[in-house]
CSV table of C-alpha atoms in Angstrom, one decimal:
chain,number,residue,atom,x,y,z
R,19,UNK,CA,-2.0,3.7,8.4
R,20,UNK,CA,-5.0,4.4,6.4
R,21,UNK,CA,-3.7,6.0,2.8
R,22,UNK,CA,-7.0,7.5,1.3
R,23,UNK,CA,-7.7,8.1,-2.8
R,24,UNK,CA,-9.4,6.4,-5.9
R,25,UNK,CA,-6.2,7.8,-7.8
R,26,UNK,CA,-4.4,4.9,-5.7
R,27,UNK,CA,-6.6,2.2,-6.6
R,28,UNK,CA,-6.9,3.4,-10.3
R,29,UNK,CA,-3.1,2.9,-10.4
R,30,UNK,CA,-3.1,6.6,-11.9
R,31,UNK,CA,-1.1,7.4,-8.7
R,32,UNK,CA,1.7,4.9,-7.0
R,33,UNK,CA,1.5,6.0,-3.6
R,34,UNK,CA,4.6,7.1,-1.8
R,35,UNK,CA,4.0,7.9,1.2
R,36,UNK,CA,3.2,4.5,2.7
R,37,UNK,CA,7.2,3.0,2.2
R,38,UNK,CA,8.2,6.6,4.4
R,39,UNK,CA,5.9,6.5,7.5
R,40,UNK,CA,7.1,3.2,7.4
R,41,UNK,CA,10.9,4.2,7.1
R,42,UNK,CA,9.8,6.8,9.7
R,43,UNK,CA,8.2,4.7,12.3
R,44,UNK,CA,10.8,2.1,12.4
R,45,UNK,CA,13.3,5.0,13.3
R,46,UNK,CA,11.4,6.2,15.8
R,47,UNK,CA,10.7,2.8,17.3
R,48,UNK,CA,6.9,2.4,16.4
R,49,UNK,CA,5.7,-0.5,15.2
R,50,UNK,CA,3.5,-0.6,11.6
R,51,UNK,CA,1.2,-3.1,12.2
R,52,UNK,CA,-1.0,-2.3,9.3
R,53,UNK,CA,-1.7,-0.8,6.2
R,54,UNK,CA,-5.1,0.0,4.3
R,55,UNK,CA,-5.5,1.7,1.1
R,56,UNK,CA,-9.3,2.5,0.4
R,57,UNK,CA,-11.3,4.8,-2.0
R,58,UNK,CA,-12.9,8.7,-1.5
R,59,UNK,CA,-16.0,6.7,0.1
R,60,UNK,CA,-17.1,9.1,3.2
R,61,UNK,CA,-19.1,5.6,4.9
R,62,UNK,CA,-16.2,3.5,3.8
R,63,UNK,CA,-13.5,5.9,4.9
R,64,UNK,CA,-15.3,6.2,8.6
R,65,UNK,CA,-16.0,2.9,9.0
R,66,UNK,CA,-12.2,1.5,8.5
R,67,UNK,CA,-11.1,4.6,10.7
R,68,UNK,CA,-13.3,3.2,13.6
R,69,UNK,CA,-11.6,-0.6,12.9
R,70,UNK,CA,-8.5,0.8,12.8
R,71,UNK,CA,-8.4,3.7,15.9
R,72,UNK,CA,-10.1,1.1,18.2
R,73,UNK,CA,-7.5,-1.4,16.9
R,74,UNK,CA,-4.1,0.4,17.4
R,75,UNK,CA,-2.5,3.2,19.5
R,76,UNK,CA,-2.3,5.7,16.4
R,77,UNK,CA,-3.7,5.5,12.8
R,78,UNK,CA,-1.7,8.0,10.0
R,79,UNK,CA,-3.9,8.9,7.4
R,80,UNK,CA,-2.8,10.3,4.0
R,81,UNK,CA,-4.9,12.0,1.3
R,82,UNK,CA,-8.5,13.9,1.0
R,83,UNK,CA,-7.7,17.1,2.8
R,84,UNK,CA,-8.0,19.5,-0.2
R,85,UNK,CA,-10.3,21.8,-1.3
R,86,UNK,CA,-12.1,19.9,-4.1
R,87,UNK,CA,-15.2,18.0,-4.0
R,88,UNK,CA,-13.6,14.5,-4.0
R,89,UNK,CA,-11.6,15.5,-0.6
R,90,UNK,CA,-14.0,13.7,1.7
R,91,UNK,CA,-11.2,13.1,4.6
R,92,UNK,CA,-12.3,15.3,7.0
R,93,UNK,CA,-16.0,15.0,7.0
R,94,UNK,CA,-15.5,11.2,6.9
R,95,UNK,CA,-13.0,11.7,10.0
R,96,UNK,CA,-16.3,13.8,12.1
R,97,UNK,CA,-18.6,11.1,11.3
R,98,UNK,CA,-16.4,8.5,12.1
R,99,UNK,CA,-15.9,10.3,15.7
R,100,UNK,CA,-19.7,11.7,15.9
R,101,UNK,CA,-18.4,14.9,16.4
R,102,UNK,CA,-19.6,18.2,14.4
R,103,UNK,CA,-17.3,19.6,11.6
R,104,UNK,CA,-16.8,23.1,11.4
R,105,UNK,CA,-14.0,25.8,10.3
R,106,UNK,CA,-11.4,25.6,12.6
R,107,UNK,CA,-10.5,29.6,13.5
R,108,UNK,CA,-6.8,29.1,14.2
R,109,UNK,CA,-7.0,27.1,10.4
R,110,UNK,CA,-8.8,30.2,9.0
R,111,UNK,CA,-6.6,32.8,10.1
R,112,UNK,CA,-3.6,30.9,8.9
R,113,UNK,CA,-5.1,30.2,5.3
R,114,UNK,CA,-6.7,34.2,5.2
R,115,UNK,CA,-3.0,35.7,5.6
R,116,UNK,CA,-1.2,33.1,3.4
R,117,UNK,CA,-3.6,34.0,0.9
R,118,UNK,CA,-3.8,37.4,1.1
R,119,UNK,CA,-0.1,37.4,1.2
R,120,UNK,CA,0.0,36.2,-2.1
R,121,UNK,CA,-2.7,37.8,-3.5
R,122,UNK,CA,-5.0,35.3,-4.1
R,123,UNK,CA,-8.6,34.8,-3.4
R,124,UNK,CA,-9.9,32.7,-0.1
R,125,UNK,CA,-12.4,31.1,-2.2
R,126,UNK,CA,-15.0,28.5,-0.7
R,127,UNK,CA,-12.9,25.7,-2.0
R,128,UNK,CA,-9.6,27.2,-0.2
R,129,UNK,CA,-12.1,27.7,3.5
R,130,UNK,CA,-13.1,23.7,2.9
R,131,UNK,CA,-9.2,23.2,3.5
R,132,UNK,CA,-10.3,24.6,7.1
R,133,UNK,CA,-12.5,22.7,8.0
R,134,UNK,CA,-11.9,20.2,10.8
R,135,UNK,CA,-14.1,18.1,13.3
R,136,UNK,CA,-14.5,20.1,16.8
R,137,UNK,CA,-12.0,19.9,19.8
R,138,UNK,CA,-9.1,18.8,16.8
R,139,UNK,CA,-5.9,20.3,16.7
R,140,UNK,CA,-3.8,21.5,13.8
R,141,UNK,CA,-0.8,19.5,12.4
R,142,UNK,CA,1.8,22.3,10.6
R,143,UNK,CA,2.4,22.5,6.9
R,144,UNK,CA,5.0,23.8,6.0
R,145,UNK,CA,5.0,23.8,2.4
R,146,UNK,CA,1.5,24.9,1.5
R,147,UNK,CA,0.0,26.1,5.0
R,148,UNK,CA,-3.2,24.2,5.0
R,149,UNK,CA,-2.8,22.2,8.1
R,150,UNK,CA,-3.7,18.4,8.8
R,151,UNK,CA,-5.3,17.4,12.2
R,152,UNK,CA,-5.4,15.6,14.7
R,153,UNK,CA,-8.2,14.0,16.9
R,154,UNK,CA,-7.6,11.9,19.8
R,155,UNK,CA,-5.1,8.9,18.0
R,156,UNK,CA,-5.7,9.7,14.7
R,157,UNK,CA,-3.5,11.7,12.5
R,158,UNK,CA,-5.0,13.1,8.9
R,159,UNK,CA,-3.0,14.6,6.7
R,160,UNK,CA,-2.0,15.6,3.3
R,161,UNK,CA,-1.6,13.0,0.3
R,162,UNK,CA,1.0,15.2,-1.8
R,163,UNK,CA,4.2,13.6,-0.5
R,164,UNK,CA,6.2,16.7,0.0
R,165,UNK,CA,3.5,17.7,2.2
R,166,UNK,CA,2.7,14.0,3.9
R,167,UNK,CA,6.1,14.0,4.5
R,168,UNK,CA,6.3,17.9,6.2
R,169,UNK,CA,3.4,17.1,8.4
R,170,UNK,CA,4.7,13.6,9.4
R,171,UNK,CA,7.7,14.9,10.8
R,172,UNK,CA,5.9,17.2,12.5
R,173,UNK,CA,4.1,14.9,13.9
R,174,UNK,CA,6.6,12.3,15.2
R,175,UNK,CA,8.2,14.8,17.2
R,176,UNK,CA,5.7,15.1,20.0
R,177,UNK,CA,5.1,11.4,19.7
R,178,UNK,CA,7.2,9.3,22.9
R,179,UNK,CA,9.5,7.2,20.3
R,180,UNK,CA,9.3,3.4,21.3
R,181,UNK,CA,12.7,1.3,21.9
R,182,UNK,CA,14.2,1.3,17.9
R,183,UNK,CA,14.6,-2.0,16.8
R,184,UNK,CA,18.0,-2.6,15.9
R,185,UNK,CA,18.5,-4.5,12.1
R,186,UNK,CA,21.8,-5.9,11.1
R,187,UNK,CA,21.1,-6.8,6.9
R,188,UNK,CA,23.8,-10.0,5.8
R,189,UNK,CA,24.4,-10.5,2.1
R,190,UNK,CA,23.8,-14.0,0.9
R,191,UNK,CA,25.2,-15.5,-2.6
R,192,UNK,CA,23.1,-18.8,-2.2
R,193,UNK,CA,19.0,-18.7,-2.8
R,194,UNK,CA,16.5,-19.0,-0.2
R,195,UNK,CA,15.8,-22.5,-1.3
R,196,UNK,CA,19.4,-23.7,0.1
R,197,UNK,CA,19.4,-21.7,2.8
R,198,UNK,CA,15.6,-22.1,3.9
R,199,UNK,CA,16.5,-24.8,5.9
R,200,UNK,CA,19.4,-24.4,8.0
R,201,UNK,CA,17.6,-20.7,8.4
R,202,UNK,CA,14.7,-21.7,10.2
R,203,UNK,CA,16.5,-24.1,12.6
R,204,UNK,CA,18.7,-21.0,13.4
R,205,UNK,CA,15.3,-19.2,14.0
R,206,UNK,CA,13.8,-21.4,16.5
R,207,UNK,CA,16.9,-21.1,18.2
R,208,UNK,CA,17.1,-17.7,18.4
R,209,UNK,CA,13.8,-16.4,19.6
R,210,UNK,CA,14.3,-13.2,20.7
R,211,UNK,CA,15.7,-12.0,17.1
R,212,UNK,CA,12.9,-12.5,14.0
R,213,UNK,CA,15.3,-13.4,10.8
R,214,UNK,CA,14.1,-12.3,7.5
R,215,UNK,CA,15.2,-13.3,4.2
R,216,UNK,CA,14.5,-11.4,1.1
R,217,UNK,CA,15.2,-13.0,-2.2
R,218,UNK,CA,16.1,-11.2,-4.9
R,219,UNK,CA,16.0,-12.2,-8.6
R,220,UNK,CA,18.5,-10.8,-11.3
R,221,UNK,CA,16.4,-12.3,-14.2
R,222,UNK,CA,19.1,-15.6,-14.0
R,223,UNK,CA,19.5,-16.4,-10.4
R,224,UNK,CA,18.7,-15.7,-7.0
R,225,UNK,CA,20.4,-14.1,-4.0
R,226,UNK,CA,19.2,-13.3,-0.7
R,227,UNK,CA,19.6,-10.8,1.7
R,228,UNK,CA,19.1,-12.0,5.3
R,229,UNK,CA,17.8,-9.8,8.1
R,230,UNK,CA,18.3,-10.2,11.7
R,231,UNK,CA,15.9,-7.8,13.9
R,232,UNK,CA,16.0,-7.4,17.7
R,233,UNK,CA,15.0,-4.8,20.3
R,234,UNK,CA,18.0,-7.0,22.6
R,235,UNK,CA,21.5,-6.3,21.2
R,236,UNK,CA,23.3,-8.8,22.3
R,237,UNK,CA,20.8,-11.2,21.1
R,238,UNK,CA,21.2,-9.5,17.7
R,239,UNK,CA,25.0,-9.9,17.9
R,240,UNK,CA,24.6,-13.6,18.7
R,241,UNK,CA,22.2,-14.3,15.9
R,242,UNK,CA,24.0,-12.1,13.2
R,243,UNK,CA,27.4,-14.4,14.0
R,244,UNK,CA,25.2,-17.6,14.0
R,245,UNK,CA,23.6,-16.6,10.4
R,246,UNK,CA,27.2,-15.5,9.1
R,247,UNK,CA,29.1,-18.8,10.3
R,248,UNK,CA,26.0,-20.9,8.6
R,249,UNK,CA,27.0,-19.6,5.3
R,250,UNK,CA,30.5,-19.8,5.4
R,251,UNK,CA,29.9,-24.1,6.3
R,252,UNK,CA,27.8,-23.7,3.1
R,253,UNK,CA,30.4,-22.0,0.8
R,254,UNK,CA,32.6,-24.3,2.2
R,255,UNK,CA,30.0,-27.4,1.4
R,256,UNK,CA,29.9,-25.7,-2.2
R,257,UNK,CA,33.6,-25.4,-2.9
R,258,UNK,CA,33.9,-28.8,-2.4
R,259,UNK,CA,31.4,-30.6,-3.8
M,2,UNK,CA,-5.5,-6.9,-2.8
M,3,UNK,CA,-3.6,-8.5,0.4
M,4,UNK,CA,0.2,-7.7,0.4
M,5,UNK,CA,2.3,-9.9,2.7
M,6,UNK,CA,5.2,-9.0,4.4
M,7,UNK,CA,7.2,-7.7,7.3
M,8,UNK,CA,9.3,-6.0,5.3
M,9,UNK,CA,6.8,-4.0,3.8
M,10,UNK,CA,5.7,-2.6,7.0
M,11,UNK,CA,9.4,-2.2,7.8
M,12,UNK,CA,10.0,0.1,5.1
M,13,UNK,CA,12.9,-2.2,4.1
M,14,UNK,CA,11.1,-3.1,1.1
M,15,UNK,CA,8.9,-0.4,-0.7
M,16,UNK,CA,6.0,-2.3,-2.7
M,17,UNK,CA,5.8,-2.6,-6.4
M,18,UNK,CA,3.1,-5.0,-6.7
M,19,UNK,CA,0.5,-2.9,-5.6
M,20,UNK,CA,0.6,0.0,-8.4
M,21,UNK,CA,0.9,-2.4,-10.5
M,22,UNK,CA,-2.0,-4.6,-9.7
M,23,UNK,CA,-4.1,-1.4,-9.9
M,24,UNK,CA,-3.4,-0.7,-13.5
M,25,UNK,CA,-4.0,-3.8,-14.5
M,26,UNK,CA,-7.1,-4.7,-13.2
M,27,UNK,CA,-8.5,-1.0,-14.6
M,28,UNK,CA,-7.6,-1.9,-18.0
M,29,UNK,CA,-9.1,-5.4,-17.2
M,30,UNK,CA,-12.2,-3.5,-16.3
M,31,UNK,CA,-12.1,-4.8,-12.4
M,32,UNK,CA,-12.7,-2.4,-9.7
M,33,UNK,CA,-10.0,-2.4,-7.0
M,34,UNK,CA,-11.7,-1.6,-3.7
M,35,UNK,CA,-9.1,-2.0,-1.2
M,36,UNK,CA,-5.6,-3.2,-0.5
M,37,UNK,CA,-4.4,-4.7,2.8
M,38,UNK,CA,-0.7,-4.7,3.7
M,39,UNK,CA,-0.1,-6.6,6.7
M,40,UNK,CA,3.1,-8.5,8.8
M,41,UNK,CA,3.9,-12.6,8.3
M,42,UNK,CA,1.5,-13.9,11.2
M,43,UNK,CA,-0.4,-16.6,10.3
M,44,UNK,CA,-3.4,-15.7,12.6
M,45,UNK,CA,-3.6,-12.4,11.0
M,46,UNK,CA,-3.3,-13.5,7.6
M,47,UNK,CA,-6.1,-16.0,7.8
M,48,UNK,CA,-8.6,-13.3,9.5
M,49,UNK,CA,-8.0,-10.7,7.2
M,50,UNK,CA,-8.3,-13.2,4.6
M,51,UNK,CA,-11.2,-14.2,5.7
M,52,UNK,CA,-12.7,-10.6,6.2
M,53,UNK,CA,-11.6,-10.1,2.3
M,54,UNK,CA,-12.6,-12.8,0.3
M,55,UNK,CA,-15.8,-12.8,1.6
M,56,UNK,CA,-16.5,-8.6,1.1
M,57,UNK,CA,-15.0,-9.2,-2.6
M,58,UNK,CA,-15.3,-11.3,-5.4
M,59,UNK,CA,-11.9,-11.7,-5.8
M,60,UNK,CA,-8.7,-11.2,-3.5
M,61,UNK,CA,-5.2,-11.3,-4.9
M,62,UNK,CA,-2.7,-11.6,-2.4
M,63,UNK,CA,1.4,-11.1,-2.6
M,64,UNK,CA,4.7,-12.4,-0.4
M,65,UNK,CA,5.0,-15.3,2.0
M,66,UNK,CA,5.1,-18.2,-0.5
M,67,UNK,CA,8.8,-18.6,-1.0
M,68,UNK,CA,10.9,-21.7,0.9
M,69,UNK,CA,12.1,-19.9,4.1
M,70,UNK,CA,10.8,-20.4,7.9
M,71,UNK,CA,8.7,-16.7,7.3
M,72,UNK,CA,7.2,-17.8,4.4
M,73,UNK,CA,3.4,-18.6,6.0
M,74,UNK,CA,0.9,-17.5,3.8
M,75,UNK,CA,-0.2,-21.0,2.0
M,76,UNK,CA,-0.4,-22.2,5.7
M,77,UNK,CA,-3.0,-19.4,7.2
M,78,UNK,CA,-4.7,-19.6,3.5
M,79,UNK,CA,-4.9,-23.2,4.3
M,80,UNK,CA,-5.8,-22.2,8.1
M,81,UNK,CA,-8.8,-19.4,6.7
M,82,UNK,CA,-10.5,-21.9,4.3
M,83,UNK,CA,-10.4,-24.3,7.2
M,84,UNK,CA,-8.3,-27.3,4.6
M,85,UNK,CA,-5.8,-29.5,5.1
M,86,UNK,CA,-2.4,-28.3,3.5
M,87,UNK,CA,0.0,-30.3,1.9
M,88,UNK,CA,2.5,-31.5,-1.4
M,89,UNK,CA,0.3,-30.7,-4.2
M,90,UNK,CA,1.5,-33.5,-6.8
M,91,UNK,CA,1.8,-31.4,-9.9
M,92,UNK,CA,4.0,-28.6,-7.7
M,93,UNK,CA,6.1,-31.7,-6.7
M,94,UNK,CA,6.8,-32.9,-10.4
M,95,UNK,CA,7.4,-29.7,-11.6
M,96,UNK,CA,9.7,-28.4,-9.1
M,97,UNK,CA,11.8,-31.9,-8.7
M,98,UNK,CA,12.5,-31.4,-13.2
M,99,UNK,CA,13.4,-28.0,-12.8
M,100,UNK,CA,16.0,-28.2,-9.7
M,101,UNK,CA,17.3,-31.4,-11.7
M,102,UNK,CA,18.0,-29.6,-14.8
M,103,UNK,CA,19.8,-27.3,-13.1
M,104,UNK,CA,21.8,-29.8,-11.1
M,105,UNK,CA,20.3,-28.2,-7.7
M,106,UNK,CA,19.3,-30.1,-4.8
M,107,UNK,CA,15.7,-30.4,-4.3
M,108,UNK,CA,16.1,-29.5,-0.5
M,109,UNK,CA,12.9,-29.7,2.2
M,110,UNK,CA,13.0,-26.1,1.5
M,111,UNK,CA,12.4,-25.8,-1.5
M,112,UNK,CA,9.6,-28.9,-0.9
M,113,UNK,CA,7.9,-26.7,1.0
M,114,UNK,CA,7.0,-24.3,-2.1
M,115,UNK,CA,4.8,-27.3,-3.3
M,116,UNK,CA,2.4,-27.1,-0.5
M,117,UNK,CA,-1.3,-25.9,-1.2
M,118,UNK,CA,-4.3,-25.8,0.4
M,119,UNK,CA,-6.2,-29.1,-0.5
M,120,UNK,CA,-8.1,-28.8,-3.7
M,121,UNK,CA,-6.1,-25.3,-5.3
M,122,UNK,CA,-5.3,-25.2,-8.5
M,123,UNK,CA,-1.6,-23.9,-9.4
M,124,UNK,CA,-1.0,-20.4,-10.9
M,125,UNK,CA,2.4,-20.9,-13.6
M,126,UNK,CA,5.3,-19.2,-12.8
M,127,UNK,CA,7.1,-18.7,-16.0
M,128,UNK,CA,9.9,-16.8,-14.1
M,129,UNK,CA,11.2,-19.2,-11.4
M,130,UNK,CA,8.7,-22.5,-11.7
M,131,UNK,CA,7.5,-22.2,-8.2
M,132,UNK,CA,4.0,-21.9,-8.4
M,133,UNK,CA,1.4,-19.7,-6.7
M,134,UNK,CA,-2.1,-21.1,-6.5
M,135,UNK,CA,-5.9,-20.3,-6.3
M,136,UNK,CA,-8.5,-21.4,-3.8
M,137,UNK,CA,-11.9,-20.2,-4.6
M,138,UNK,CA,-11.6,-16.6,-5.5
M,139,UNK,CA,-8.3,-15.9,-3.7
M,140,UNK,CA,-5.0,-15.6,-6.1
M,141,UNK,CA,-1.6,-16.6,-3.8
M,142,UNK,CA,1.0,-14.9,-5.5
M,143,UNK,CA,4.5,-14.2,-4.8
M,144,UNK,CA,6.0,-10.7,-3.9
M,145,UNK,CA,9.1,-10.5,-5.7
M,146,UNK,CA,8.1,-8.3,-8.5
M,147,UNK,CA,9.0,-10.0,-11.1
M,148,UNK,CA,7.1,-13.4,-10.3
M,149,UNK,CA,3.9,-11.4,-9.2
M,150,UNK,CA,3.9,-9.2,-12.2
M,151,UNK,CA,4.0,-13.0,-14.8
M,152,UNK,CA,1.9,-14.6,-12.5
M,153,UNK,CA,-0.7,-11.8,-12.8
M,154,UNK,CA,-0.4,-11.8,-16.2
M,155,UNK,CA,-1.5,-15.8,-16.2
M,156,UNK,CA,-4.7,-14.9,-13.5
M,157,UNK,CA,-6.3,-11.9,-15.0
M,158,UNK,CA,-6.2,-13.7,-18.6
M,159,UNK,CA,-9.0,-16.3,-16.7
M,160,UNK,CA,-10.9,-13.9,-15.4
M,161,UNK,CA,-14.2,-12.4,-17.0
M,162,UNK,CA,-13.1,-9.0,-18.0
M,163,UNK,CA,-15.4,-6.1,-17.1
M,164,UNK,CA,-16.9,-3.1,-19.1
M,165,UNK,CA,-13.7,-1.2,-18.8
M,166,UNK,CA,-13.8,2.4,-16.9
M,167,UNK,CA,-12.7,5.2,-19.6
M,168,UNK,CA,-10.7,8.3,-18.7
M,169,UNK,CA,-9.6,11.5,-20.2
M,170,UNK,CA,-6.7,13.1,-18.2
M,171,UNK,CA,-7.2,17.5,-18.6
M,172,UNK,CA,-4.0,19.2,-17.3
M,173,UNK,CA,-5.0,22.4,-15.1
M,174,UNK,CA,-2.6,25.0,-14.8
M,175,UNK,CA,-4.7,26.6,-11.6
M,176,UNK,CA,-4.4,25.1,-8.4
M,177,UNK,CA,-7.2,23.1,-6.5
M,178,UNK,CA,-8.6,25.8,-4.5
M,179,UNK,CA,-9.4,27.9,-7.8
M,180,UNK,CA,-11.0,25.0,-9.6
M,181,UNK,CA,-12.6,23.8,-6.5
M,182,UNK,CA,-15.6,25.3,-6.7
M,183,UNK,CA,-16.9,25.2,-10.5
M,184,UNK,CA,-15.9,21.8,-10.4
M,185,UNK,CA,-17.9,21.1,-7.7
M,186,UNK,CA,-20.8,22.5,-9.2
M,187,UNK,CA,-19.6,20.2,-12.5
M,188,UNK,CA,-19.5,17.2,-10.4
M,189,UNK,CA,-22.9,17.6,-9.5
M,190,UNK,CA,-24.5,18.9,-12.8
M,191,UNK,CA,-22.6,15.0,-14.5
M,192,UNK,CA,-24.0,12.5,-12.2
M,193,UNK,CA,-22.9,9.5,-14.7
M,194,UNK,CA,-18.9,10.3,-14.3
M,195,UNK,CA,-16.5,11.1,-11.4
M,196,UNK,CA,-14.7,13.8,-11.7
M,197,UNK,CA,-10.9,13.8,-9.7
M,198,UNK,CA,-8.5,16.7,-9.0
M,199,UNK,CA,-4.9,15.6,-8.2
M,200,UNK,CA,-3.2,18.5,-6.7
M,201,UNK,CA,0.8,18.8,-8.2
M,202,UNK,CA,3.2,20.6,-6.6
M,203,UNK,CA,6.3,22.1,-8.2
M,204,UNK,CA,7.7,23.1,-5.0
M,205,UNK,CA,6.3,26.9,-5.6
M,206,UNK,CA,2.8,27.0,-7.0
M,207,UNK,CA,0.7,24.6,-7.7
M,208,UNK,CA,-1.2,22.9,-10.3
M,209,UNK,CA,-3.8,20.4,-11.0
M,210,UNK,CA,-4.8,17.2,-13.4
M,211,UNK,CA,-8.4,16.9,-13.4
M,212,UNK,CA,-9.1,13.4,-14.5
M,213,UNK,CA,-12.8,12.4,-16.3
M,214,UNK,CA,-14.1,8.5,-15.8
M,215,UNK,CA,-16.9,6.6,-16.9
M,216,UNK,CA,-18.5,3.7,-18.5
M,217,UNK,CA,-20.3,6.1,-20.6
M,218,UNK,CA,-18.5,7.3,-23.5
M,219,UNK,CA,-20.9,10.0,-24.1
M,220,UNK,CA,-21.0,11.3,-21.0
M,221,UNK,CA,-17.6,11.2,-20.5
M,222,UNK,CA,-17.1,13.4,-23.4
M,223,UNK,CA,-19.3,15.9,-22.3
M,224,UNK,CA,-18.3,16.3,-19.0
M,225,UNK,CA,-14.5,16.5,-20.5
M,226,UNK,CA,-15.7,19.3,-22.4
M,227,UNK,CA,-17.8,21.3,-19.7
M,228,UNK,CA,-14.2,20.9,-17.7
M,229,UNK,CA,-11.9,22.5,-20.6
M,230,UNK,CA,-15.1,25.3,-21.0
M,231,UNK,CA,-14.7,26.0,-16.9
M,232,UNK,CA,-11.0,26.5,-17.6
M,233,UNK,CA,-11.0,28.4,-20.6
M,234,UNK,CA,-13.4,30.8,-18.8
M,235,UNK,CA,-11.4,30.8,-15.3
M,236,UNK,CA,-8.5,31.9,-17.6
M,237,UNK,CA,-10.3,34.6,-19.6
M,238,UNK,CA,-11.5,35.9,-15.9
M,239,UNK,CA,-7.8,36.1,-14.7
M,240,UNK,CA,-6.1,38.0,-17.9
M,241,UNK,CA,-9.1,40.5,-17.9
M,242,UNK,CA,-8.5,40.8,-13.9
C-alpha cells in the first residue's frame, strides 16, 4: 500500500486507512507485505509507485485524488506509467449529473477529479461520486476514510481472494520475557504455524497475547494446544515456587 | 520512520507510533519524509534499512526488540551495518538489577534484550528498563506505545532541533472543488508557503481546513490572509447568487 499526503507526515492527520486495508486483506486472504507513507511529491510519488507495482501483485494507494492543487495522485500515477492523462468521459458524465443534480457548479477544480491516465478504469464511490481508478495492478483511491473505505470494498470484490489465513489469539498472564523461551522452541517445532506474541503494558506489568497463524488447520490446532499446555506447566511452575 | 511488525500489516495491531512520531518531530522542526511499515524478516529489515538510513539523515525505527523468537530487528540492524551483535555490558547490568528487584528470573529471554549491534549506544527506557539503542543515525525503538513514545522523548532531546515549520489552520465551510481553483491561483501567487486543503466529510456535504505553513512568518501571515480574503469573497458571491 502506498498512503499518499503531507497531512500524514505533519502528524496533522493520523491515517486510518492503512490498519483497514489491512483488516481487509487478511479477510480476504491477501497478504500485506508492505506499507509506505510518502509526501504530495509528483517525482517521489511515481517513483515508489514503480518500486512498489514491479515489486508486488497489487499496490492500494490512498489520498491525492481531489480537486485542489496539492492532489498530485493522478498525474504522478500517468507519469509513473508513461501514459497520457486526460478526462476520463465515463468520469465526466458521472461528476456533470451529480453536480447538476445538486445544483452546484462543475468548476475546473471538480473536472480535475476526472482526470485519469488513459486505458484506466473507474473504481465506484459511493459516497461522493468522484471515482478512484485503476491501472493495470495499481489501485488509487480516495484518502477520506469513508470514501477509502467505499472504494476498497469495491475493489476487493472483483479481486480472486487468496486462502484466508486462519488466527487463533491465546491470552497470556505471564510477560514475554518468561515466556520468550519456551515460545520459540515451540516455534521451531512448529513450522508451518508463525506464532506471535504481543506484549501489552498496563503501566505496572506486562501480559501477552499469543498468536498462532496458519493457512493448514490442523497444524493451527496442534500448535494452539501446544502453546496452551506450555502455559499451564508454567502456572503450575508459578504456584509452586 | 521504519515501523516493525507483522502484526501491523495484519491489521491485528493498528499503529500509534507513527502519528505520533510525526508531531513530534514537526514541533522539533525535523521534516518527516517517509515511513516504512514492513513484516519481522530479517533480510527485509536490513535492506530497507539500508535503503533508509542512507536517503535520510536520520531513521527511527519501532517493534521487534522485545525478548520473543520474532523479535529480529537488533539482529538485521546488526546484519545492515555489517557488525557483530552481542550482550552490550551496560544492557546486561541494567537489566540483571531491575529483574532482581523485582524478584524475576533473569531468563535467556530476557538476555536477549541486551544484545546491540557492536559499538551502539543505549536509548533509556524509563518505562520498562529494556533499552533501545542507536547506531549511527538509526534510533531502534520499541513498538509498544508507551516505551516508544519515552524513548522518543530521550532521542529527539539529542538531536539538533530545526527552524520549526509554522502553520495557521483556516476552517472552510465550502468544499474542495469550490475552493479549488482560487486557491490554486493562491498557491501559485505565495511561492514561500504551501498551501493544503483537507477535504471533511460530514456524511452529507462537505467541508474543508485549509492549512498555511512556512518558515517565514511573514509570509505565512500574508498568505493566511489572502486565504480568509478568497473566502470572504467566495461567500459574498454565493449570498448575492
Amino acid at each position: 500500500m502506498l498512503a499518499i499526503g503531507d497531512e500524514l507526515l505533519s502528524g496533522r492527520t493520523k491515517d486510518k486507512n492503512i490498519g483497514h486495508l489491512a483488516e481487509f486483506l487478511t479477510l480476504a486472504g491477501i497478504d500485506l507485505k508492505e506499507v509506505r507513507i510518502i509526501g504530495d511529491e509528483p517525482h517521489f510519488i511515481a517513483d515508489t509507485l514503480n518500486t512498489l507495482r514491479r515489486s508486488y501483485d497489487y499496490v492500494f494507494t490512498s489520498g491525492g485524488i481531489g480537486p485542489t492543487h496539492d492532489d498530485l495522485t493522478a498525474d504522478a500515477v500517468a507519469a509513473a506509467f508513461g501514459l497520457p492523462i486526460g478526462e476520463h468521459p465515463e468520469a465526466v458524465e458521472l461528476l456533470a449529473d451529480y453536480y447538476a443534480g445538486r445544483g452546484l457548479e462543475f468548476t475546473d477544480a471538480r473536472r480535475r477529479m476526472t482526470r485519469t491516465p488513459e486505458g484506466a478504469t473507474l473504481i465506484d464511490n459511493p459516497v461522493s461520486k468522484a471515482p478512484g481508478f485503476r491501472v493495470d495492478n495499481v489501485f488509487v483511491m480516495a484518502g477520506v476514510p469513508q470514501i477509502f473505505q467505499a472504494m476498497l470494498g469495491n475493489v476487493l470484490s472483483t479481486l480472486p481472494a487468496g486462502r484466508a489465513i486462519a488466527s487463533l489469539a491465546i491470552p497470556c498472564p505471564f510477560g514475554e520475557g518468561d515466556i520468550g523461551d519456551p515460545l520459540r522452541a515451540l516455534s521451531k517445532a512448529h513450522p508451518a504455524v508463525t506464532i506471535g506474541s504481543y506484549p501489552k503494558f498496563d503501566g505496572d506489568r506486562y501480559s501477552t497475547e499469543i498468536v498462532v497463524r496458519s493457512r493448514d488447520d490442523a497444524a493451527l490446532k496442534s500448535a494452539a494446544a501446544a502453546v496452551t499446555a506450555m502455559l499451564e506447566d508454567l502456572g503450575r511452575a508459578r504456584s509452586k515456587g
